């Protein structure tokens, strides 16, 4: 993802050479680009997606919101054509190593109205053995198969890895010593005072500063990455490990896996500003932008001025050159966006359209694209809905195919327009405040896209002055296919209530 100089005297552009190699050897090598700025990521909790092998369903409890539901790597591999069809170019999967076998009683927020339940490590973050695969998810061979099949479809695979902690009461407790000099810290710590030495969620904290611990964890994940052939890591609980660890991690993943091995940090609360120190030291390639979800939910709910929200979108462009912000609407740690928007699909579509027309690495949380019913933890981790299709565990659960069609169009537009992926950002100012209008422009390809958003529940006409490049041009209406003339340096466009319009320049001067 860093911009690299082309080797001197090399007459064939690297991209062309790679394409030729790719066409010749596509079953053997990954054709995916190492630059992630063009990608759209799809995040899957393996257990909740698709059950491809009932033989690994030991102890499955589909009625338990905290139990294993039977999804596995084999089932996910069988669904890759769906993801390629949607326009997904990278898959993020939860950690795959062996989980603690036991469960713990847990209580959901009272408003969800679900009884106390037993919580197992179905999500992959409670590791019992970093050197073994979790049997419910499948074998190492099945992980390799997933990666191979994904690469054939030009889909990269991002593996979630944990370095900060073990699962509760894991096999690593034998490495704890009473004097606190073993592998695990003693005492609770305080995350407000020292995030590095505290117990996140009460989980046992590894003493990652010890060379023995550091080497064990690094070697285990590096070996797994090399064996499986994954393209990068999503780094869990990033802020809870010291900088020295991450600098060594960067050096070793580049040296031992690949110089292009991609690293995405989960630095809780991160945004363009707070992630910059980590980009400045090149610890990672990207970090999650925790500000995006809540900002969009507030905007479509009518909070604040549209122009203030537009300024916020512009501020996301302050990210250091060569590094990426990953932006999402929902995650396994936060309430689903559609739930937060009181199931208002028009508002949700607006946020999806802004997500796909914004700078960064968009992340779709599995099932969002079919309006998966989900709410707050633990019900933000419900099964992927498959409707009438005979796929467990979400067989029979309702899915909205029109929402998927909308996402598919949005992803197609994003893939079609370099301006949306890497272009600069201009906020347009106009007299009708409920409307947000911005232009993304990529100078290298001379590609320009205009986005108009009416968050109001009334129909209105957007009327904005446009930059000179748009004057007298023929434009495409990307979402609606309705012709639209741009003349005299303005756009005057009818807008349905709570709607988005996306225009792009398709040709030279009109009439030429
Ligand atoms: Ca299974
Ligand atoms: Ca720690």
Tab-separated table of C-alpha atoms and ligand atoms in Angstrom:
chain	number	residue	atom	x	y	z
A	1	UNK	CA	0.000	0.000	0.000
A	2	UNK	CA	2.968	2.280	0.222
A	3	UNK	CA	3.905	3.983	-3.011
A	4	UNK	CA	7.059	2.355	-4.277
A	5	UNK	CA	9.386	3.525	-7.005
A	6	UNK	CA	9.489	1.404	-10.105
A	7	UNK	CA	12.869	-0.333	-10.455
A	8	UNK	CA	15.211	1.524	-12.797
A	9	UNK	CA	15.469	0.172	-16.353
A	10	UNK	CA	12.362	-1.967	-15.935
A	11	UNK	CA	10.448	-1.499	-19.187
A	12	UNK	CA	7.199	-3.333	-18.391
A	13	UNK	CA	5.080	-1.630	-15.744
A	14	UNK	CA	4.843	-3.864	-12.686
A	15	UNK	CA	1.054	-3.842	-12.770
A	16	UNK	CA	1.018	-5.151	-16.345
A	17	UNK	CA	3.629	-7.792	-15.545
A	18	UNK	CA	1.646	-8.889	-12.520
A	19	UNK	CA	-1.522	-9.099	-14.601
A	20	UNK	CA	0.272	-11.339	-17.137
A	21	UNK	CA	1.646	-13.580	-14.367
A	22	UNK	CA	-1.767	-13.612	-12.798
A	23	UNK	CA	-3.486	-14.740	-15.998
A	24	UNK	CA	-0.913	-17.514	-16.483
A	25	UNK	CA	-0.749	-18.763	-12.907
A	26	UNK	CA	-3.997	-17.680	-11.286
A	27	UNK	CA	-4.638	-21.072	-9.618
A	28	UNK	CA	-1.226	-20.804	-7.936
A	29	UNK	CA	-0.685	-17.166	-6.984
A	30	UNK	CA	-2.896	-14.453	-5.632
A	31	UNK	CA	-3.987	-11.947	-8.258
A	32	UNK	CA	-5.103	-9.517	-5.624
A	33	UNK	CA	-3.317	-6.192	-5.540
A	34	UNK	CA	-1.140	-5.491	-2.511
A	35	UNK	CA	-2.580	-1.987	-2.401
A	36	UNK	CA	-5.638	-2.066	-0.141
A	37	UNK	CA	-6.883	1.444	-0.940
A	38	UNK	CA	-9.094	-0.009	-3.687
A	39	UNK	CA	-10.648	-2.699	-1.497
A	40	UNK	CA	-13.982	-3.289	0.133
A	41	UNK	CA	-13.765	-5.536	3.207
A	42	UNK	CA	-16.404	-7.980	4.451
A	43	UNK	CA	-16.145	-9.009	8.120
A	44	UNK	CA	-17.420	-12.462	9.016
A	45	UNK	CA	-17.859	-14.210	12.355
A	46	UNK	CA	-17.185	-17.705	11.039
A	47	UNK	CA	-19.497	-19.479	13.491
A	48	UNK	CA	-22.483	-17.337	12.470
A	49	UNK	CA	-22.095	-17.461	8.683
A	50	UNK	CA	-22.532	-20.860	7.011
A	51	UNK	CA	-22.287	-24.436	8.248
A	52	UNK	CA	-20.433	-26.498	5.660
A	53	UNK	CA	-19.592	-29.458	7.885
A	54	UNK	CA	-21.928	-30.897	10.501
A	55	UNK	CA	-19.149	-33.231	11.705
A	56	UNK	CA	-17.527	-30.353	13.653
A	57	UNK	CA	-20.778	-29.264	15.373
A	58	UNK	CA	-19.986	-30.737	18.782
A	59	UNK	CA	-21.986	-28.955	21.491
A	60	UNK	CA	-23.693	-26.603	19.031
A	61	UNK	CA	-26.588	-24.689	20.650
A	62	UNK	CA	-28.336	-22.580	18.041
A	63	UNK	CA	-30.874	-21.199	20.501
A	64	UNK	CA	-28.107	-19.895	22.804
A	65	UNK	CA	-26.989	-16.373	21.787
A	66	UNK	CA	-23.590	-17.140	23.377
A	67	UNK	CA	-23.218	-20.676	22.019
A	68	UNK	CA	-21.582	-22.128	18.949
A	69	UNK	CA	-24.034	-22.197	16.034
A	70	UNK	CA	-22.095	-24.418	13.622
A	71	UNK	CA	-20.713	-22.072	10.950
A	72	UNK	CA	-17.237	-23.001	9.711
A	73	UNK	CA	-14.468	-22.278	7.227
A	74	UNK	CA	-15.804	-24.848	4.790
A	75	UNK	CA	-19.234	-23.214	4.762
A	76	UNK	CA	-17.704	-19.775	4.243
A	77	UNK	CA	-15.600	-21.099	1.348
A	78	UNK	CA	-18.791	-22.339	-0.314
A	79	UNK	CA	-20.222	-18.814	-0.182
A	80	UNK	CA	-17.300	-16.995	-1.803
A	81	UNK	CA	-19.111	-16.674	-5.144
A	82	UNK	CA	-21.853	-14.678	-3.377
A	83	UNK	CA	-19.228	-12.321	-1.953
A	84	UNK	CA	-17.432	-11.909	-5.274
A	85	UNK	CA	-20.799	-11.180	-6.907
A	86	UNK	CA	-21.503	-8.501	-4.301
A	87	UNK	CA	-18.199	-6.803	-5.153
A	88	UNK	CA	-16.208	-7.768	-2.055
A	89	UNK	CA	-12.421	-7.761	-2.568
A	90	UNK	CA	-11.228	-8.631	0.962
A	91	UNK	CA	-12.552	-10.926	3.643
A	92	UNK	CA	-11.811	-10.363	7.349
A	93	UNK	CA	-12.324	-13.452	9.503
A	94	UNK	CA	-12.276	-13.704	13.311
A	95	UNK	CA	-9.356	-15.471	15.074
A	96	UNK	CA	-9.264	-19.175	14.227
A	97	UNK	CA	-7.130	-20.696	17.005
A	98	UNK	CA	-8.400	-23.167	19.601
A	99	UNK	CA	-10.776	-21.589	22.111
A	100	UNK	CA	-11.161	-22.301	25.807
A	101	UNK	CA	-13.638	-25.181	26.129
A	102	UNK	CA	-15.647	-23.768	29.031
A	103	UNK	CA	-18.390	-21.150	29.069
A	104	UNK	CA	-19.352	-18.363	31.454
A	105	UNK	CA	-22.762	-17.101	32.471
A	106	UNK	CA	-23.549	-13.734	30.945
A	107	UNK	CA	-26.413	-11.253	30.991
A	108	UNK	CA	-27.563	-9.178	28.050
A	109	UNK	CA	-28.847	-5.616	28.587
A	110	UNK	CA	-32.275	-5.904	30.210
A	111	UNK	CA	-34.034	-4.097	27.348
A	112	UNK	CA	-33.210	-6.999	25.003
A	113	UNK	CA	-35.368	-9.245	27.152
A	114	UNK	CA	-33.268	-12.394	26.849
A	115	UNK	CA	-32.477	-14.608	29.816
A	116	UNK	CA	-29.029	-15.249	31.272
A	117	UNK	CA	-27.005	-17.328	28.828
A	118	UNK	CA	-23.779	-19.349	28.661
A	119	UNK	CA	-21.087	-17.531	26.710
A	120	UNK	CA	-18.589	-19.629	24.730
A	121	UNK	CA	-15.642	-18.587	22.548
A	122	UNK	CA	-17.645	-18.848	19.307
A	123	UNK	CA	-16.250	-15.416	18.320
A	124	UNK	CA	-12.608	-16.572	18.430
A	125	UNK	CA	-11.187	-14.039	20.915
A	126	UNK	CA	-10.745	-16.463	23.873
A	127	UNK	CA	-7.692	-18.423	22.763
A	128	UNK	CA	-6.600	-21.531	24.662
A	129	UNK	CA	-3.801	-22.638	22.304
A	130	UNK	CA	-2.153	-20.348	19.730
A	131	UNK	CA	-0.663	-23.415	18.046
A	132	UNK	CA	-3.938	-25.243	17.316
A	133	UNK	CA	-7.026	-24.562	15.214
A	134	UNK	CA	-10.489	-24.293	16.790
A	135	UNK	CA	-12.222	-27.510	15.720
A	136	UNK	CA	-15.630	-25.841	15.347
A	137	UNK	CA	-14.182	-23.566	12.647
A	138	UNK	CA	-12.290	-26.353	10.860
A	139	UNK	CA	-8.767	-27.510	10.061
A	140	UNK	CA	-5.669	-25.714	8.854
A	141	UNK	CA	-6.244	-27.404	5.486
A	142	UNK	CA	-9.713	-25.851	5.367
A	143	UNK	CA	-8.259	-22.428	6.181
A	144	UNK	CA	-5.739	-22.848	3.359
A	145	UNK	CA	-8.553	-23.882	1.028
A	146	UNK	CA	-10.556	-20.763	1.975
A	147	UNK	CA	-7.571	-18.546	1.170
A	148	UNK	CA	-6.840	-20.329	-2.127
A	149	UNK	CA	-10.448	-20.114	-3.263
A	150	UNK	CA	-10.698	-16.472	-2.181
A	151	UNK	CA	-7.544	-15.611	-4.139
A	152	UNK	CA	-8.952	-17.265	-7.260
A	153	UNK	CA	-11.797	-14.745	-7.002
A	154	UNK	CA	-9.422	-11.806	-6.381
A	155	UNK	CA	-10.492	-11.653	-2.751
A	156	UNK	CA	-7.798	-11.084	-0.130
A	157	UNK	CA	-8.018	-12.632	3.330
A	158	UNK	CA	-7.362	-10.655	6.510
A	159	UNK	CA	-6.923	-12.843	9.587
A	160	UNK	CA	-7.849	-11.449	12.991
A	161	UNK	CA	-5.082	-12.081	15.526
A	162	UNK	CA	-4.852	-11.531	19.278
A	163	UNK	CA	-1.583	-10.856	21.066
A	164	UNK	CA	-2.742	-9.058	24.170
A	165	UNK	CA	-4.552	-11.734	26.102
A	166	UNK	CA	-5.446	-15.395	26.454
A	167	UNK	CA	-8.954	-16.707	27.059
A	168	UNK	CA	-10.293	-16.913	30.607
A	169	UNK	CA	-8.776	-19.814	32.576
A	170	UNK	CA	-6.799	-20.915	29.516
A	171	UNK	CA	-3.933	-23.399	29.275
A	172	UNK	CA	-1.588	-20.396	29.707
A	173	UNK	CA	-2.559	-20.128	33.384
A	174	UNK	CA	0.181	-22.716	33.968
A	175	UNK	CA	2.643	-19.997	32.907
A	176	UNK	CA	1.422	-17.560	35.561
A	177	UNK	CA	3.567	-17.273	38.692
A	178	UNK	CA	2.608	-15.904	42.094
A	179	UNK	CA	5.390	-13.324	41.988
A	180	UNK	CA	4.071	-11.863	38.713
A	181	UNK	CA	7.234	-12.776	36.818
A	182	UNK	CA	5.551	-15.401	34.583
A	183	UNK	CA	3.784	-15.018	31.222
A	184	UNK	CA	0.585	-13.472	32.652
A	185	UNK	CA	0.310	-10.358	34.761
A	186	UNK	CA	-1.134	-10.575	38.248
A	187	UNK	CA	-3.678	-8.040	39.507
A	188	UNK	CA	-6.480	-6.341	37.604
A	189	UNK	CA	-4.720	-3.162	36.484
A	190	UNK	CA	-6.646	-0.064	35.402
A	191	UNK	CA	-7.187	0.549	31.684
A	192	UNK	CA	-7.794	4.262	32.292
A	193	UNK	CA	-4.398	4.602	33.946
A	194	UNK	CA	-2.324	2.127	31.917
A	195	UNK	CA	-3.967	0.389	28.946
A	196	UNK	CA	-0.890	-1.799	28.374
A	197	UNK	CA	-0.921	-3.630	31.704
A	198	UNK	CA	-4.652	-3.807	32.477
A	199	UNK	CA	-6.964	-6.778	31.977
A	200	UNK	CA	-9.273	-5.909	29.051
A	201	UNK	CA	-12.706	-7.244	29.951
A	202	UNK	CA	-11.036	-9.127	32.803
A	203	UNK	CA	-9.056	-11.251	30.290
A	204	UNK	CA	-5.579	-12.470	31.379
A	205	UNK	CA	-2.979	-10.000	30.062
A	206	UNK	CA	0.201	-11.407	28.504
A	207	UNK	CA	3.493	-9.840	29.620
A	208	UNK	CA	4.323	-8.993	26.008
A	209	UNK	CA	7.456	-7.144	27.095
A	210	UNK	CA	9.115	-10.500	27.937
A	211	UNK	CA	11.183	-11.774	24.982
A	212	UNK	CA	9.986	-15.345	25.583
A	213	UNK	CA	6.289	-14.362	25.522
A	214	UNK	CA	6.732	-12.000	22.601
A	215	UNK	CA	8.556	-14.571	20.535
A	216	UNK	CA	6.034	-17.304	21.271
A	217	UNK	CA	3.034	-15.184	20.227
A	218	UNK	CA	4.733	-13.654	17.184
A	219	UNK	CA	6.041	-16.981	15.947
A	220	UNK	CA	2.668	-18.693	16.376
A	221	UNK	CA	0.780	-16.087	14.324
A	222	UNK	CA	3.530	-15.681	11.720
A	223	UNK	CA	3.682	-19.450	11.184
A	224	UNK	CA	-0.088	-19.591	10.833
A	225	UNK	CA	-0.086	-16.743	8.301
A	226	UNK	CA	2.620	-18.415	6.242
A	227	UNK	CA	0.920	-21.800	6.303
A	228	UNK	CA	-2.503	-20.402	5.437
A	229	UNK	CA	-1.325	-17.805	2.901
A	230	UNK	CA	-3.367	-14.927	4.324
A	231	UNK	CA	-2.702	-11.391	3.078
A	232	UNK	CA	-2.734	-9.497	6.343
A	233	UNK	CA	-3.689	-9.299	10.004
A	234	UNK	CA	-6.398	-7.374	11.785
A	235	UNK	CA	-4.742	-6.585	15.108
A	236	UNK	CA	-7.062	-6.957	18.075
A	237	UNK	CA	-6.736	-4.716	21.197
A	238	UNK	CA	-3.910	-2.708	19.610
A	239	UNK	CA	-3.738	0.006	22.281
A	240	UNK	CA	-3.163	-2.589	25.003
A	241	UNK	CA	0.327	-3.599	23.849
A	242	UNK	CA	3.521	-1.524	23.981
A	243	UNK	CA	4.957	0.223	20.905
A	244	UNK	CA	8.159	-1.849	20.932
A	245	UNK	CA	6.095	-4.967	20.362
A	246	UNK	CA	4.345	-3.462	17.324
A	247	UNK	CA	7.604	-2.217	15.812
A	248	UNK	CA	9.079	-5.708	16.107
A	249	UNK	CA	5.822	-7.154	14.777
A	250	UNK	CA	6.014	-4.912	11.712
A	251	UNK	CA	9.646	-5.823	11.055
A	252	UNK	CA	9.084	-9.547	11.458
A	253	UNK	CA	5.840	-9.831	9.456
A	254	UNK	CA	7.511	-7.988	6.583
A	255	UNK	CA	10.692	-10.059	6.762
A	256	UNK	CA	9.132	-13.460	7.393
A	257	UNK	CA	5.730	-13.344	5.625
A	258	UNK	CA	5.775	-10.699	2.903
A	259	UNK	CA	6.981	-7.137	2.441
A	260	UNK	CA	3.386	-6.268	1.491
A	261	UNK	CA	1.780	-8.003	4.469
A	262	UNK	CA	-1.073	-5.709	5.489
A	263	UNK	CA	-1.733	-4.643	9.092
A	264	UNK	CA	-5.009	-3.094	10.289
A	265	UNK	CA	-5.107	-1.922	13.911
A	266	UNK	CA	-8.106	-1.994	16.198
A	267	UNK	CA	-7.158	1.026	18.305
A	268	UNK	CA	-10.375	1.604	20.230
A	269	UNK	CA	-11.682	5.117	19.610
A	270	UNK	CA	-9.245	5.709	16.741
A	271	UNK	CA	-9.709	8.366	14.046
A	272	UNK	CA	-7.509	10.275	11.586
A	273	UNK	CA	-5.872	12.291	14.360
A	274	UNK	CA	-5.412	9.716	17.107
A	275	UNK	CA	-4.060	7.040	14.738
A	276	UNK	CA	-1.445	9.331	13.223
A	277	UNK	CA	1.342	8.600	15.770
A	278	UNK	CA	1.118	4.905	14.854
A	279	UNK	CA	1.191	5.703	11.132
A	280	UNK	CA	4.101	8.101	11.706
A	281	UNK	CA	6.121	5.187	13.115
A	282	UNK	CA	4.819	2.860	10.369
A	283	UNK	CA	3.589	0.339	12.939
A	284	UNK	CA	0.600	-0.549	10.737
A	285	UNK	CA	-0.909	0.253	7.315
A	286	UNK	CA	-4.381	1.125	8.559
A	287	UNK	CA	-6.570	1.646	11.596
A	288	UNK	CA	-10.275	1.632	12.302
A	289	UNK	CA	-12.043	4.957	12.193
A	290	UNK	CA	-14.411	4.682	15.151
A	291	UNK	CA	-15.881	8.138	14.434
A	292	UNK	CA	-17.586	7.253	11.138
A	293	UNK	CA	-20.532	5.165	12.353
A	294	UNK	CA	-21.856	7.497	15.052
A	295	UNK	CA	-21.300	10.602	12.922
A	296	UNK	CA	-23.404	9.235	10.092
A	297	UNK	CA	-26.147	7.988	12.418
A	298	UNK	CA	-26.349	11.470	13.954
A	299	UNK	CA	-26.355	13.153	10.532
A	300	UNK	CA	-29.244	11.107	9.102
A	301	UNK	CA	-31.162	11.620	12.353
A	302	UNK	CA	-31.024	15.349	11.653
A	303	UNK	CA	-28.531	16.308	14.334
A	304	UNK	CA	-26.235	19.230	13.544
A	305	UNK	CA	-25.965	21.097	10.261
A	306	UNK	CA	-25.350	19.185	7.042
A	307	UNK	CA	-22.402	21.414	6.266
A	308	UNK	CA	-20.810	20.551	9.631
A	309	UNK	CA	-21.095	16.854	8.821
A	310	UNK	CA	-19.632	17.592	5.393
A	311	UNK	CA	-16.680	19.282	7.083
A	312	UNK	CA	-16.209	16.185	9.226
A	313	UNK	CA	-16.071	14.005	6.080
A	314	UNK	CA	-13.421	16.352	4.731
A	315	UNK	CA	-11.406	16.069	7.949
A	316	UNK	CA	-11.012	12.323	7.313
A	317	UNK	CA	-8.779	13.292	4.359
A	318	UNK	CA	-6.150	14.520	6.803
A	319	UNK	CA	-4.960	10.922	7.114
A	320	UNK	CA	-1.216	10.535	6.523
A	321	UNK	CA	-0.401	9.762	2.884
A	322	UNK	CA	0.030	6.046	2.250
A	323	UNK	CA	-2.119	4.983	5.241
A	324	UNK	CA	-5.792	4.071	5.452
A	325	UNK	CA	-8.758	4.583	7.767
A	326	UNK	CA	-11.153	1.617	7.820
A	327	UNK	CA	-14.724	2.806	8.246
A	328	UNK	CA	-17.771	0.718	9.103
A	329	UNK	CA	-21.426	1.147	10.041
A	330	UNK	CA	-21.720	-1.854	12.370
A	331	UNK	CA	-19.400	-4.254	14.160
A	332	UNK	CA	-19.385	-7.175	16.589
A	333	UNK	CA	-18.579	-4.724	19.396
A	334	UNK	CA	-21.208	-2.062	18.685
A	335	UNK	CA	-24.950	-1.968	18.013
A	336	UNK	CA	-26.021	-2.603	14.438
A	337	UNK	CA	-26.538	0.648	12.500
A	338	UNK	CA	-29.992	-0.310	11.208
A	339	UNK	CA	-31.075	-0.965	14.828
A	340	UNK	CA	-29.654	2.385	15.954
A	341	UNK	CA	-31.675	4.016	13.155
A	342	UNK	CA	-34.928	2.418	14.378
A	343	UNK	CA	-34.950	0.098	11.343
A	344	UNK	CA	-35.357	3.069	9.003
A	345	UNK	CA	-33.900	1.634	5.796
A	346	UNK	CA	-33.898	4.981	3.966
A	347	UNK	CA	-31.589	6.426	6.631
A	348	UNK	CA	-29.474	3.279	6.546
A	349	UNK	CA	-29.127	3.482	2.726
A	350	UNK	CA	-27.883	7.056	3.049
A	351	UNK	CA	-25.131	5.929	5.447
A	352	UNK	CA	-24.207	3.010	3.184
A	353	UNK	CA	-23.957	5.415	0.217
A	354	UNK	CA	-21.796	7.865	2.198
A	355	UNK	CA	-19.606	4.971	3.372
A	356	UNK	CA	-19.020	3.778	-0.192
A	357	UNK	CA	-18.333	7.281	-1.527
A	358	UNK	CA	-15.884	8.175	1.262
A	359	UNK	CA	-12.123	7.904	1.488
A	360	UNK	CA	-10.740	4.824	3.242
A	361	UNK	CA	-11.289	1.111	3.505
A	362	UNK	CA	-15.029	0.390	3.800
A	363	UNK	CA	-15.885	-2.576	6.020
A	364	UNK	CA	-19.246	-4.315	5.716
A	365	UNK	CA	-20.241	-6.342	8.784
A	366	UNK	CA	-21.697	-9.630	7.555
A	367	UNK	CA	-25.385	-9.484	6.696
A	368	UNK	CA	-25.662	-5.691	6.753
A	369	UNK	CA	-26.051	-5.888	2.993
A	370	UNK	CA	-29.294	-7.865	3.418
A	371	UNK	CA	-30.508	-5.821	6.428
A	372	UNK	CA	-29.703	-8.578	8.945
A	373	UNK	CA	-31.878	-8.293	12.029
A	374	UNK	CA	-29.582	-7.589	14.964
A	375	UNK	CA	-29.344	-5.114	17.794
A	376	UNK	CA	-26.888	-4.782	20.658
A	377	UNK	CA	-24.465	-7.324	22.098
A	378	UNK	CA	-24.967	-10.237	22.059
A	379	UNK	CA	-27.616	-9.848	19.359
A	380	UNK	CA	-25.234	-7.935	17.076
A	381	UNK	CA	-23.771	-11.407	16.396
A	382	UNK	CA	-26.879	-13.118	15.036
A	383	UNK	CA	-26.741	-15.685	12.228
A	384	UNK	CA	-26.226	-14.638	8.631
A	385	UNK	CA	-29.770	-14.721	7.215
A	386	UNK	CA	-30.214	-17.030	4.233
A	387	UNK	CA	-33.974	-16.837	3.649
A	388	UNK	CA	-35.200	-19.779	1.583
A	389	UNK	CA	-31.712	-21.077	0.835
A	390	UNK	CA	-30.851	-24.326	2.567
A	391	UNK	CA	-27.879	-22.942	4.506
A	392	UNK	CA	-27.534	-23.294	8.273
A	393	UNK	CA	-27.466	-21.786	10.844
A	394	UNK	CA	-29.435	-18.850	9.367
A	395	UNK	CA	-31.801	-20.861	7.163
A	396	UNK	CA	-35.245	-19.273	7.130
A	397	UNK	CA	-34.094	-15.916	8.556
A	398	UNK	CA	-35.443	-12.961	6.558
A	399	UNK	CA	-33.118	-11.140	4.197
A	400	UNK	CA	-33.753	-8.027	2.131
A	401	UNK	CA	-32.604	-8.687	-1.429
A	402	UNK	CA	-33.356	-5.116	-2.523
A	403	UNK	CA	-30.847	-3.904	0.088
A	404	UNK	CA	-28.285	-6.312	-1.342
A	405	UNK	CA	-29.016	-4.993	-4.859
A	406	UNK	CA	-28.409	-1.461	-3.553
A	407	UNK	CA	-25.076	-2.469	-1.980
A	408	UNK	CA	-24.062	-4.248	-5.174
A	409	UNK	CA	-24.667	-1.080	-7.184
A	410	UNK	CA	-22.782	1.034	-4.629
A	411	UNK	CA	-19.775	-1.299	-4.700
A	412	UNK	CA	-19.843	-1.312	-8.498
A	413	UNK	CA	-19.800	2.489	-8.518
A	414	UNK	CA	-16.895	2.553	-6.042
A	415	UNK	CA	-14.882	0.051	-8.081
A	416	UNK	CA	-15.640	2.032	-11.254
A	417	UNK	CA	-14.450	5.375	-9.918
A	418	UNK	CA	-10.919	6.012	-8.669
A	419	UNK	CA	-12.225	9.388	-7.475
A	420	UNK	CA	-14.239	7.615	-4.764
A	421	UNK	CA	-11.348	5.445	-3.646
A	422	UNK	CA	-8.489	7.920	-3.641
A	423	UNK	CA	-9.748	11.276	-4.862
A	424	UNK	CA	-9.713	14.555	-2.995
A	425	UNK	CA	-12.819	16.050	-1.404
A	426	UNK	CA	-14.698	19.286	-1.982
A	427	UNK	CA	-17.704	20.242	0.123
A	428	UNK	CA	-20.211	22.325	-1.846
A	429	UNK	CA	-22.070	25.087	-0.119
A	430	UNK	CA	-25.604	25.892	-1.097
A	431	UNK	CA	-28.623	27.681	0.251
A	432	UNK	CA	-30.710	24.609	1.192
A	433	UNK	CA	-29.164	23.373	4.421
A	434	UNK	CA	-30.720	19.903	4.736
A	435	UNK	CA	-28.821	18.863	1.607
A	436	UNK	CA	-25.254	17.632	1.799
A	437	UNK	CA	-23.270	17.915	-1.446
A	438	UNK	CA	-19.668	16.897	-2.055
A	439	UNK	CA	-17.389	16.123	-4.954
A	440	UNK	CA	-14.649	13.510	-5.051
A	441	UNK	CA	-12.038	14.174	-7.728
A	442	UNK	CA	-9.012	12.160	-8.774
A	443	UNK	CA	-6.592	14.286	-10.758
A	444	UNK	CA	-4.528	11.343	-12.041
A	445	UNK	CA	-7.489	9.781	-13.858
A	446	UNK	CA	-9.455	13.034	-14.250
A	447	UNK	CA	-12.379	11.230	-12.639
A	448	UNK	CA	-15.008	13.252	-10.801
A	449	UNK	CA	-18.067	12.156	-8.837
A	450	UNK	CA	-20.757	14.339	-7.253
A	451	UNK	CA	-22.780	13.081	-4.265
A	452	UNK	CA	-26.027	14.750	-3.186
A	453	UNK	CA	-27.799	13.699	0.025
A	454	UNK	CA	-31.232	14.822	1.187
A	455	UNK	CA	-31.575	13.729	4.822
A	456	UNK	CA	-34.900	15.527	5.199
A	457	UNK	CA	-38.226	13.671	5.149
A	458	UNK	CA	-39.536	16.120	2.513
A	459	UNK	CA	-38.959	16.275	-1.214
A	460	UNK	CA	-36.861	19.238	-2.305
A	461	UNK	CA	-34.681	20.551	-5.075
A	462	UNK	CA	-30.947	20.650	-4.608
A	463	UNK	CA	-29.293	23.618	-6.289
A	464	UNK	CA	-25.511	23.924	-6.155
A	465	UNK	CA	-22.813	25.763	-8.047
A	466	UNK	CA	-20.274	23.302	-9.445
A	467	UNK	CA	-16.554	23.600	-10.162
A	468	UNK	CA	-15.630	24.540	-13.746
A	469	UNK	CA	-14.763	20.960	-14.693
A	470	UNK	CA	-18.480	20.065	-14.474
A	471	UNK	CA	-19.748	22.933	-16.651
A	472	UNK	CA	-21.516	21.836	-19.808
A	473	UNK	CA	-20.569	18.179	-19.366
A	474	UNK	CA	-22.617	15.056	-19.992
A	475	UNK	CA	-23.090	13.203	-16.744
A	476	UNK	CA	-24.228	9.754	-15.658
A	477	UNK	CA	-26.796	9.358	-12.920
A	478	UNK	CA	-25.160	6.371	-11.249
A	479	UNK	CA	-28.018	5.220	-9.006
A	480	UNK	CA	-31.164	6.046	-10.921
A	481	UNK	CA	-30.293	6.158	-14.585
A	482	UNK	CA	-32.340	9.314	-15.010
A	483	UNK	CA	-30.800	11.835	-17.392
A	484	UNK	CA	-29.531	15.002	-15.813
A	485	UNK	CA	-28.216	18.059	-17.560
A	486	UNK	CA	-25.434	20.097	-16.044
A	487	UNK	CA	-25.375	23.531	-17.480
A	488	UNK	CA	-24.323	27.044	-16.630
A	489	UNK	CA	-22.137	25.796	-13.796
A	490	UNK	CA	-24.960	24.588	-11.575
A	491	UNK	CA	-26.823	21.435	-10.760
A	492	UNK	CA	-30.511	21.717	-10.041
A	493	UNK	CA	-31.750	18.326	-9.006
A	494	UNK	CA	-35.019	17.067	-7.559
A	495	UNK	CA	-34.413	14.970	-4.459
A	496	UNK	CA	-36.857	12.468	-3.018
A	497	UNK	CA	-37.216	12.439	0.782
A	498	UNK	CA	-34.212	10.772	2.484
A	499	UNK	CA	-32.372	9.976	-0.712
A	500	UNK	CA	-28.976	10.012	-2.350
A	501	UNK	CA	-28.003	10.902	-5.914
A	502	UNK	CA	-24.590	10.144	-7.376
A	503	UNK	CA	-23.404	11.725	-10.634
A	504	UNK	CA	-20.220	11.244	-12.600
A	505	UNK	CA	-18.783	12.950	-15.663
A	506	UNK	CA	-18.878	10.518	-18.569
A	507	UNK	CA	-17.710	12.500	-21.570
A	508	UNK	CA	-16.321	15.728	-22.904
A	509	UNK	CA	-18.277	18.895	-23.364
A	510	UNK	CA	-21.936	18.231	-24.113
A	511	UNK	CA	-22.633	18.375	-27.856
A	512	UNK	CA	-18.992	17.822	-28.857
B	1	LIG	CA1	-20.022	-26.882	11.253
B	2	LIG	CA1	-1.537	-5.797	27.507
